[in-house]
Amino acid sequence: MSARVTQNAMRILQKCSRVAIGDDAYGLSMPEIADRDIYMEVAEILRRCGYKWNKKQKTHLASESEDYDLLLDVIATGDAPPANPLAYFPTPEHIAQSLAEHCAVCLTGVTVDGELFNSRILEPSAGTGALIDAFIDVAARSGHVLHCDIVAIEIDPLRARILTRKYAKDLPEGLTVEVICTDFNAFARKEIAEGAEFDAIIANPPFSGDG
């Protein structure tokens, strides 16, 4: 069960609004908070919604994991978002880069009977896209002609929305990312029933931990 937001914190959150700060950067306009306990509660809720305090800008800036819709849900329901739903732990960048470089051959497609097809790559637990980001980085630096379709599965609606926004534009030519919000086991059963196949799987399988 989600924790309830206190009335004092709710009054602050209700006055928050998303504003543009420079080019392609966003933050929150909000009133000053004198009470430390209220400030800490509001700051933690904003952190869980993807906002980080920026001392120079003196505001909470949107991070890569920003989910303004989640903040609106909190304001509408009074329920604080969980600290770490589904015990999520992102893949460290250096590990993601190593895997992407090792599997870079997947980016250039597959040849069957002399005909080139896009390779189909599965990411079964995409999180916020650490492995996919690494593949995109390797692809951008490779200089190769790309023929690759990535299917990203993410069970958590919050992170699925983040992925959808992230990969809606500015991908290297020849590379696509399809984000599907579902349980992987259900997705796998459907793919097997339809006879679908993947050429490669990139994954850092999830493990359990206290959220």
PDB file of N, CA and C in Angstrom, residues 66-148:
ATOM      1  N   GLU A  66      12.341  11.607 -15.607  1.00  0.00           N
ATOM      2  CA  GLU A  66      11.194  12.454 -15.257  1.00  0.00           C
ATOM      3  C   GLU A  66       9.877  11.805 -15.666  1.00  0.00           C
ATOM      4  N   ASP A  67       8.893  11.862 -14.780  1.00  0.00           N
ATOM      5  CA  ASP A  67       7.547  11.402 -15.114  1.00  0.00           C
ATOM      6  C   ASP A  67       6.545  12.380 -14.495  1.00  0.00           C
ATOM      7  N   TYR A  68       6.245  13.435 -15.241  1.00  0.00           N
ATOM      8  CA  TYR A  68       5.332  14.462 -14.738  1.00  0.00           C
ATOM      9  C   TYR A  68       3.933  13.891 -14.526  1.00  0.00           C
ATOM     10  N   ASP A  69       3.562  12.902 -15.340  1.00  0.00           N
ATOM     11  CA  ASP A  69       2.253  12.266 -15.158  1.00  0.00           C
ATOM     12  C   ASP A  69       2.168  11.594 -13.796  1.00  0.00           C
ATOM     13  N   LEU A  70       3.278  11.022 -13.335  1.00  0.00           N
ATOM     14  CA  LEU A  70       3.287  10.398 -12.017  1.00  0.00           C
ATOM     15  C   LEU A  70       3.073  11.448 -10.932  1.00  0.00           C
ATOM     16  N   LEU A  71       3.709  12.606 -11.084  1.00  0.00           N
ATOM     17  CA  LEU A  71       3.518  13.688 -10.124  1.00  0.00           C
ATOM     18  C   LEU A  71       2.052  14.130 -10.104  1.00  0.00           C
ATOM     19  N   LEU A  72       1.439  14.223 -11.271  1.00  0.00           N
ATOM     20  CA  LEU A  72       0.022  14.582 -11.336  1.00  0.00           C
ATOM     21  C   LEU A  72      -0.837  13.527 -10.655  1.00  0.00           C
ATOM     22  N   ASP A  73      -0.450  12.248 -10.789  1.00  0.00           N
ATOM     23  CA  ASP A  73      -1.172  11.165 -10.105  1.00  0.00           C
ATOM     24  C   ASP A  73      -1.080  11.328  -8.590  1.00  0.00           C
ATOM     25  N   VAL A  74       0.103  11.689  -8.108  1.00  0.00           N
ATOM     26  CA  VAL A  74       0.298  11.899  -6.666  1.00  0.00           C
ATOM     27  C   VAL A  74      -0.616  13.021  -6.180  1.00  0.00           C
ATOM     28  N   ILE A  75      -0.662  14.108  -6.930  1.00  0.00           N
ATOM     29  CA  ILE A  75      -1.490  15.250  -6.553  1.00  0.00           C
ATOM     30  C   ILE A  75      -2.971  14.875  -6.574  1.00  0.00           C
ATOM     31  N   ALA A  76      -3.360  14.060  -7.542  1.00  0.00           N
ATOM     32  CA  ALA A  76      -4.772  13.688  -7.684  1.00  0.00           C
ATOM     33  C   ALA A  76      -5.223  12.701  -6.612  1.00  0.00           C
ATOM     34  N   THR A  77      -4.338  11.788  -6.216  1.00  0.00           N
ATOM     35  CA  THR A  77      -4.735  10.705  -5.304  1.00  0.00           C
ATOM     36  C   THR A  77      -4.273  10.898  -3.867  1.00  0.00           C
ATOM     37  N   GLY A  78      -3.192  11.671  -3.681  1.00  0.00           N
ATOM     38  CA  GLY A  78      -2.624  11.816  -2.340  1.00  0.00           C
ATOM     39  C   GLY A  78      -1.733  10.653  -1.948  1.00  0.00           C
ATOM     40  N   ASP A  79      -1.478   9.731  -2.871  1.00  0.00           N
ATOM     41  CA  ASP A  79      -0.616   8.573  -2.597  1.00  0.00           C
ATOM     42  C   ASP A  79       0.799   8.854  -3.083  1.00  0.00           C
ATOM     43  N   ALA A  80       1.781   8.674  -2.187  1.00  0.00           N
ATOM     44  CA  ALA A  80       3.177   8.860  -2.576  1.00  0.00           C
ATOM     45  C   ALA A  80       3.633   7.686  -3.439  1.00  0.00           C
ATOM     46  N   PRO A  81       4.460   7.919  -4.471  1.00  0.00           N
ATOM     47  CA  PRO A  81       4.975   6.815  -5.282  1.00  0.00           C
ATOM     48  C   PRO A  81       5.914   5.951  -4.454  1.00  0.00           C
ATOM     49  N   PRO A  82       5.979   4.642  -4.721  1.00  0.00           N
ATOM     50  CA  PRO A  82       6.889   3.770  -3.973  1.00  0.00           C
ATOM     51  C   PRO A  82       8.341   4.150  -4.203  1.00  0.00           C
ATOM     52  N   ALA A  83       9.189   3.856  -3.207  1.00  0.00           N
ATOM     53  CA  ALA A  83      10.603   4.234  -3.297  1.00  0.00           C
ATOM     54  C   ALA A  83      11.310   3.498  -4.422  1.00  0.00           C
ATOM     55  N   ASN A  84      11.061   2.208  -4.559  1.00  0.00           N
ATOM     56  CA  ASN A  84      11.714   1.418  -5.603  1.00  0.00           C
ATOM     57  C   ASN A  84      10.803   0.278  -6.018  1.00  0.00           C
ATOM     58  N   PRO A  85       9.758   0.573  -6.810  1.00  0.00           N
ATOM     59  CA  PRO A  85       8.831  -0.485  -7.208  1.00  0.00           C
ATOM     60  C   PRO A  85       9.535  -1.595  -7.975  1.00  0.00           C
ATOM     61  N   LEU A  86       9.170  -2.828  -7.662  1.00  0.00           N
ATOM     62  CA  LEU A  86       9.692  -4.009  -8.355  1.00  0.00           C
ATOM     63  C   LEU A  86      11.190  -4.198  -8.150  1.00  0.00           C
ATOM     64  N   ALA A  87      11.751  -3.597  -7.072  1.00  0.00           N
ATOM     65  CA  ALA A  87      13.176  -3.759  -6.746  1.00  0.00           C
ATOM     66  C   ALA A  87      14.053  -3.510  -7.967  1.00  0.00           C
ATOM     67  N   TYR A  88      13.923  -2.332  -8.537  1.00  0.00           N
ATOM     68  CA  TYR A  88      14.635  -1.980  -9.772  1.00  0.00           C
ATOM     69  C   TYR A  88      16.063  -1.521  -9.480  1.00  0.00           C
ATOM     70  N   PHE A  89      17.025  -2.094 -10.211  1.00  0.00           N
ATOM     71  CA  PHE A  89      18.425  -1.699 -10.108  1.00  0.00           C
ATOM     72  C   PHE A  89      18.977  -1.539 -11.524  1.00  0.00           C
ATOM     73  N   PRO A  90      19.306  -0.311 -11.946  1.00  0.00           N
ATOM     74  CA  PRO A  90      19.769  -0.096 -13.320  1.00  0.00           C
ATOM     75  C   PRO A  90      21.148  -0.698 -13.572  1.00  0.00           C
ATOM     76  N   THR A  91      21.408  -1.056 -14.825  1.00  0.00           N
ATOM     77  CA  THR A  91      22.712  -1.595 -15.218  1.00  0.00           C
ATOM     78  C   THR A  91      23.757  -0.486 -15.216  1.00  0.00           C
ATOM     79  N   PRO A  92      24.893  -0.684 -14.534  1.00  0.00           N
ATOM     80  CA  PRO A  92      25.957   0.340 -14.555  1.00  0.00           C
ATOM     81  C   PRO A  92      26.408   0.623 -15.981  1.00  0.00           C
ATOM     82  N   GLU A  93      26.756   1.877 -16.240  1.00  0.00           N
ATOM     83  CA  GLU A  93      27.075   2.307 -17.603  1.00  0.00           C
ATOM     84  C   GLU A  93      28.231   1.527 -18.202  1.00  0.00           C
ATOM     85  N   HIS A  94      29.275   1.243 -17.429  1.00  0.00           N
ATOM     86  CA  HIS A  94      30.439   0.564 -18.003  1.00  0.00           C
ATOM     87  C   HIS A  94      30.106  -0.871 -18.410  1.00  0.00           C
ATOM     88  N   ILE A  95      29.202  -1.512 -17.685  1.00  0.00           N
ATOM     89  CA  ILE A  95      28.779  -2.866 -18.049  1.00  0.00           C
ATOM     90  C   ILE A  95      27.920  -2.821 -19.312  1.00  0.00           C
ATOM     91  N   ALA A  96      27.019  -1.849 -19.375  1.00  0.00           N
ATOM     92  CA  ALA A  96      26.170  -1.703 -20.561  1.00  0.00           C
ATOM     93  C   ALA A  96      27.011  -1.445 -21.804  1.00  0.00           C
ATOM     94  N   GLN A  97      28.016  -0.587 -21.688  1.00  0.00           N
ATOM     95  CA  GLN A  97      28.887  -0.278 -22.826  1.00  0.00           C
ATOM     96  C   GLN A  97      29.661  -1.517 -23.271  1.00  0.00           C
ATOM     97  N   SER A  98      30.167  -2.285 -22.323  1.00  0.00           N
ATOM     98  CA  SER A  98      30.933  -3.494 -22.653  1.00  0.00           C
ATOM     99  C   SER A  98      30.070  -4.495 -23.408  1.00  0.00           C
ATOM    100  N   LEU A  99      28.846  -4.690 -22.939  1.00  0.00           N
ATOM    101  CA  LEU A  99      27.936  -5.622 -23.602  1.00  0.00           C
ATOM    102  C   LEU A  99      27.601  -5.144 -25.011  1.00  0.00           C
ATOM    103  N   ALA A 100      27.334  -3.842 -25.147  1.00  0.00           N
ATOM    104  CA  ALA A 100      26.968  -3.292 -26.453  1.00  0.00           C
ATOM    105  C   ALA A 100      28.108  -3.451 -27.456  1.00  0.00           C
ATOM    106  N   GLU A 101      29.321  -3.186 -27.027  1.00  0.00           N
ATOM    107  CA  GLU A 101      30.474  -3.313 -27.925  1.00  0.00           C
ATOM    108  C   GLU A 101      30.705  -4.773 -28.313  1.00  0.00           C
ATOM    109  N   HIS A 102      30.473  -5.683 -27.376  1.00  0.00           N
ATOM    110  CA  HIS A 102      30.656  -7.113 -27.654  1.00  0.00           C
ATOM    111  C   HIS A 102      29.621  -7.617 -28.667  1.00  0.00           C
ATOM    112  N   CYS A 103      28.425  -7.026 -28.622  1.00  0.00           N
ATOM    113  CA  CYS A 103      27.329  -7.493 -29.481  1.00  0.00           C
ATOM    114  C   CYS A 103      27.043  -6.555 -30.644  1.00  0.00           C
ATOM    115  N   ALA A 104      28.003  -5.690 -30.980  1.00  0.00           N
ATOM    116  CA  ALA A 104      27.777  -4.675 -32.016  1.00  0.00           C
ATOM    117  C   ALA A 104      27.422  -5.273 -33.365  1.00  0.00           C
ATOM    118  N   VAL A 105      27.847  -6.518 -33.613  1.00  0.00           N
ATOM    119  CA  VAL A 105      27.548  -7.160 -34.891  1.00  0.00           C
ATOM    120  C   VAL A 105      26.044  -7.275 -35.111  1.00  0.00           C
ATOM    121  N   CYS A 106      25.264  -7.273 -34.014  1.00  0.00           N
ATOM    122  CA  CYS A 106      23.811  -7.384 -34.134  1.00  0.00           C
ATOM    123  C   CYS A 106      23.185  -6.172 -34.805  1.00  0.00           C
ATOM    124  N   LEU A 107      23.919  -5.071 -34.843  1.00  0.00           N
ATOM    125  CA  LEU A 107      23.360  -3.818 -35.341  1.00  0.00           C
ATOM    126  C   LEU A 107      23.250  -3.761 -36.860  1.00  0.00           C
ATOM    127  N   THR A 108      23.989  -4.620 -37.543  1.00  0.00           N
ATOM    128  CA  THR A 108      24.095  -4.492 -38.998  1.00  0.00           C
ATOM    129  C   THR A 108      23.199  -5.445 -39.773  1.00  0.00           C
ATOM    130  N   GLY A 109      22.284  -6.116 -39.076  1.00  0.00           N
ATOM    131  CA  GLY A 109      21.324  -6.972 -39.752  1.00  0.00           C
ATOM    132  C   GLY A 109      21.795  -8.406 -39.907  1.00  0.00           C
ATOM    133  N   VAL A 110      20.942  -9.220 -40.477  1.00  0.00           N
ATOM    134  CA  VAL A 110      21.250 -10.634 -40.726  1.00  0.00           C
ATOM    135  C   VAL A 110      20.999 -10.941 -42.197  1.00  0.00           C
ATOM    136  N   THR A 111      21.820 -11.798 -42.747  1.00  0.00           N
ATOM    137  CA  THR A 111      21.694 -12.174 -44.150  1.00  0.00           C
ATOM    138  C   THR A 111      21.177 -13.600 -44.247  1.00  0.00           C
ATOM    139  N   VAL A 112      20.091 -13.790 -44.988  1.00  0.00           N
ATOM    140  CA  VAL A 112      19.485 -15.101 -45.192  1.00  0.00           C
ATOM    141  C   VAL A 112      19.362 -15.335 -46.692  1.00  0.00           C
ATOM    142  N   ASP A 113      20.037 -16.374 -47.169  1.00  0.00           N
ATOM    143  CA  ASP A 113      20.024 -16.698 -48.601  1.00  0.00           C
ATOM    144  C   ASP A 113      20.396 -15.492 -49.458  1.00  0.00           C
ATOM    145  N   GLY A 114      21.395 -14.757 -48.976  1.00  0.00           N
ATOM    146  CA  GLY A 114      21.901 -13.627 -49.739  1.00  0.00           C
ATOM    147  C   GLY A 114      21.095 -12.346 -49.610  1.00  0.00           C
ATOM    148  N   GLU A 115      20.011 -12.376 -48.831  1.00  0.00           N
ATOM    149  CA  GLU A 115      19.173 -11.187 -48.668  1.00  0.00           C
ATOM    150  C   GLU A 115      19.341 -10.627 -47.257  1.00  0.00           C
ATOM    151  N   LEU A 116      19.505  -9.306 -47.147  1.00  0.00           N
ATOM    152  CA  LEU A 116      19.738  -8.644 -45.859  1.00  0.00           C
ATOM    153  C   LEU A 116      18.415  -8.261 -45.200  1.00  0.00           C
ATOM    154  N   PHE A 117      18.285  -8.650 -43.944  1.00  0.00           N
ATOM    155  CA  PHE A 117      17.106  -8.298 -43.149  1.00  0.00           C
ATOM    156  C   PHE A 117      17.546  -7.565 -41.881  1.00  0.00           C
ATOM    157  N   ASN A 118      16.631  -6.756 -41.349  1.00  0.00           N
ATOM    158  CA  ASN A 118      16.899  -6.143 -40.054  1.00  0.00           C
ATOM    159  C   ASN A 118      17.006  -7.223 -38.978  1.00  0.00           C
ATOM    160  N   SER A 119      18.007  -7.119 -38.125  1.00  0.00           N
ATOM    161  CA  SER A 119      18.083  -8.025 -36.987  1.00  0.00           C
ATOM    162  C   SER A 119      17.042  -7.599 -35.962  1.00  0.00           C
ATOM    163  N   ARG A 120      16.468  -8.566 -35.280  1.00  0.00           N
ATOM    164  CA  ARG A 120      15.441  -8.296 -34.259  1.00  0.00           C
ATOM    165  C   ARG A 120      16.035  -8.644 -32.906  1.00  0.00           C
ATOM    166  N   ILE A 121      16.172  -7.627 -32.051  1.00  0.00           N
ATOM    167  CA  ILE A 121      16.853  -7.799 -30.765  1.00  0.00           C
ATOM    168  C   ILE A 121      15.864  -7.569 -29.632  1.00  0.00           C
ATOM    169  N   LEU A 122      15.894  -8.444 -28.659  1.00  0.00           N
ATOM    170  CA  LEU A 122      14.992  -8.364 -27.515  1.00  0.00           C
ATOM    171  C   LEU A 122      15.723  -7.873 -26.273  1.00  0.00           C
ATOM    172  N   GLU A 123      15.119  -6.876 -25.599  1.00  0.00           N
ATOM    173  CA  GLU A 123      15.550  -6.471 -24.260  1.00  0.00           C
ATOM    174  C   GLU A 123      14.379  -6.786 -23.330  1.00  0.00           C
ATOM    175  N   PRO A 124      14.437  -7.910 -22.580  1.00  0.00           N
ATOM    176  CA  PRO A 124      13.260  -8.379 -21.837  1.00  0.00           C
ATOM    177  C   PRO A 124      12.955  -7.637 -20.547  1.00  0.00           C
ATOM    178  N   SER A 125      13.894  -6.830 -20.050  1.00  0.00           N
ATOM    179  CA  SER A 125      13.655  -6.069 -18.805  1.00  0.00           C
ATOM    180  C   SER A 125      14.360  -4.723 -18.954  1.00  0.00           C
ATOM    181  N   ALA A 126      13.755  -3.828 -19.732  1.00  0.00           N
ATOM    182  CA  ALA A 126      14.453  -2.651 -20.248  1.00  0.00           C
ATOM    183  C   ALA A 126      14.742  -1.576 -19.207  1.00  0.00           C
ATOM    184  N   GLY A 127      13.995  -1.530 -18.109  1.00  0.00           N
ATOM    185  CA  GLY A 127      14.238  -0.499 -17.101  1.00  0.00           C
ATOM    186  C   GLY A 127      14.064   0.891 -17.684  1.00  0.00           C
ATOM    187  N   THR A 128      15.088   1.729 -17.544  1.00  0.00           N
ATOM    188  CA  THR A 128      15.053   3.055 -18.172  1.00  0.00           C
ATOM    189  C   THR A 128      15.975   3.114 -19.389  1.00  0.00           C
ATOM    190  N   GLY A 129      16.409   1.945 -19.886  1.00  0.00           N
ATOM    191  CA  GLY A 129      17.087   1.899 -21.176  1.00  0.00           C
ATOM    192  C   GLY A 129      18.603   1.927 -21.152  1.00  0.00           C
ATOM    193  N   ALA A 130      19.235   1.501 -20.058  1.00  0.00           N
ATOM    194  CA  ALA A 130      20.700   1.560 -19.974  1.00  0.00           C
ATOM    195  C   ALA A 130      21.366   0.758 -21.089  1.00  0.00           C
ATOM    196  N   LEU A 131      20.897  -0.458 -21.333  1.00  0.00           N
ATOM    197  CA  LEU A 131      21.505  -1.296 -22.372  1.00  0.00           C
ATOM    198  C   LEU A 131      21.193  -0.749 -23.770  1.00  0.00           C
ATOM    199  N   ILE A 132      19.970  -0.288 -23.961  1.00  0.00           N
ATOM    200  CA  ILE A 132      19.593   0.261 -25.266  1.00  0.00           C
ATOM    201  C   ILE A 132      20.381   1.529 -25.552  1.00  0.00           C
ATOM    202  N   ASP A 133      20.532   2.382 -24.536  1.00  0.00           N
ATOM    203  CA  ASP A 133      21.324   3.601 -24.706  1.00  0.00           C
ATOM    204  C   ASP A 133      22.749   3.269 -25.137  1.00  0.00           C
ATOM    205  N   ALA A 134      23.315   2.223 -24.525  1.00  0.00           N
ATOM    206  CA  ALA A 134      24.679   1.823 -24.874  1.00  0.00           C
ATOM    207  C   ALA A 134      24.746   1.348 -26.322  1.00  0.00           C
ATOM    208  N   PHE A 135      23.743   0.602 -26.774  1.00  0.00           N
ATOM    209  CA  PHE A 135      23.703   0.141 -28.164  1.00  0.00           C
ATOM    210  C   PHE A 135      23.585   1.327 -29.117  1.00  0.00           C
ATOM    211  N   ILE A 136      22.757   2.302 -28.758  1.00  0.00           N
ATOM    212  CA  ILE A 136      22.606   3.485 -29.603  1.00  0.00           C
ATOM    213  C   ILE A 136      23.921   4.246 -29.687  1.00  0.00           C
ATOM    214  N   ASP A 137      24.631   4.343 -28.568  1.00  0.00           N
ATOM    215  CA  ASP A 137      25.921   5.027 -28.549  1.00  0.00           C
ATOM    216  C   ASP A 137      26.930   4.316 -29.446  1.00  0.00           C
ATOM    217  N   VAL A 138      26.996   2.984 -29.320  1.00  0.00           N
ATOM    218  CA  VAL A 138      27.910   2.203 -30.160  1.00  0.00           C
ATOM    219  C   VAL A 138      27.529   2.342 -31.628  1.00  0.00           C
ATOM    220  N   ALA A 139      26.221   2.323 -31.905  1.00  0.00           N
ATOM    221  CA  ALA A 139      25.743   2.449 -33.287  1.00  0.00           C
ATOM    222  C   ALA A 139      26.143   3.790 -33.887  1.00  0.00           C
ATOM    223  N   ALA A 140      25.995   4.850 -33.096  1.00  0.00           N
ATOM    224  CA  ALA A 140      26.300   6.195 -33.590  1.00  0.00           C
ATOM    225  C   ALA A 140      27.791   6.351 -33.893  1.00  0.00           C
ATOM    226  N   ARG A 141      28.639   5.635 -33.160  1.00  0.00           N
ATOM    227  CA  ARG A 141      30.090   5.757 -33.335  1.00  0.00           C
ATOM    228  C   ARG A 141      30.662   4.764 -34.341  1.00  0.00           C
ATOM    229  N   SER A 142      29.845   3.779 -34.733  1.00  0.00           N
ATOM    230  CA  SER A 142      30.382   2.683 -35.541  1.00  0.00           C
ATOM    231  C   SER A 142      30.642   3.055 -36.998  1.00  0.00           C
ATOM    232  N   GLY A 143      29.812   3.942 -37.526  1.00  0.00           N
ATOM    233  CA  GLY A 143      29.937   4.284 -38.938  1.00  0.00           C
ATOM    234  C   GLY A 143      29.312   3.249 -39.851  1.00  0.00           C
ATOM    235  N   HIS A 144      28.736   2.186 -39.276  1.00  0.00           N
ATOM    236  CA  HIS A 144      28.114   1.137 -40.087  1.00  0.00           C
ATOM    237  C   HIS A 144      26.705   1.546 -40.523  1.00  0.00           C
ATOM    238  N   VAL A 145      26.256   0.940 -41.602  1.00  0.00           N
ATOM    239  CA  VAL A 145      24.862   1.081 -42.003  1.00  0.00           C
ATOM    240  C   VAL A 145      24.049   0.158 -41.099  1.00  0.00           C
ATOM    241  N   LEU A 146      23.058   0.703 -40.437  1.00  0.00           N
ATOM    242  CA  LEU A 146      22.322  -0.053 -39.426  1.00  0.00           C
ATOM    243  C   LEU A 146      21.079  -0.710 -40.002  1.00  0.00           C
ATOM    244  N   HIS A 147      20.815  -1.923 -39.510  1.00  0.00           N
ATOM    245  CA  HIS A 147      19.603  -2.662 -39.862  1.00  0.00           C
ATOM    246  C   HIS A 147      19.177  -3.405 -38.601  1.00  0.00           C
ATOM    247  N   CYS A 148      18.510  -2.696 -37.707  1.00  0.00           N
ATOM    248  CA  CYS A 148      18.268  -3.276 -36.384  1.00  0.00           C
ATOM    249  C   CYS A 148      16.959  -2.767 -35.790  1.00  0.00           C
TER     250      CYS A 148
END
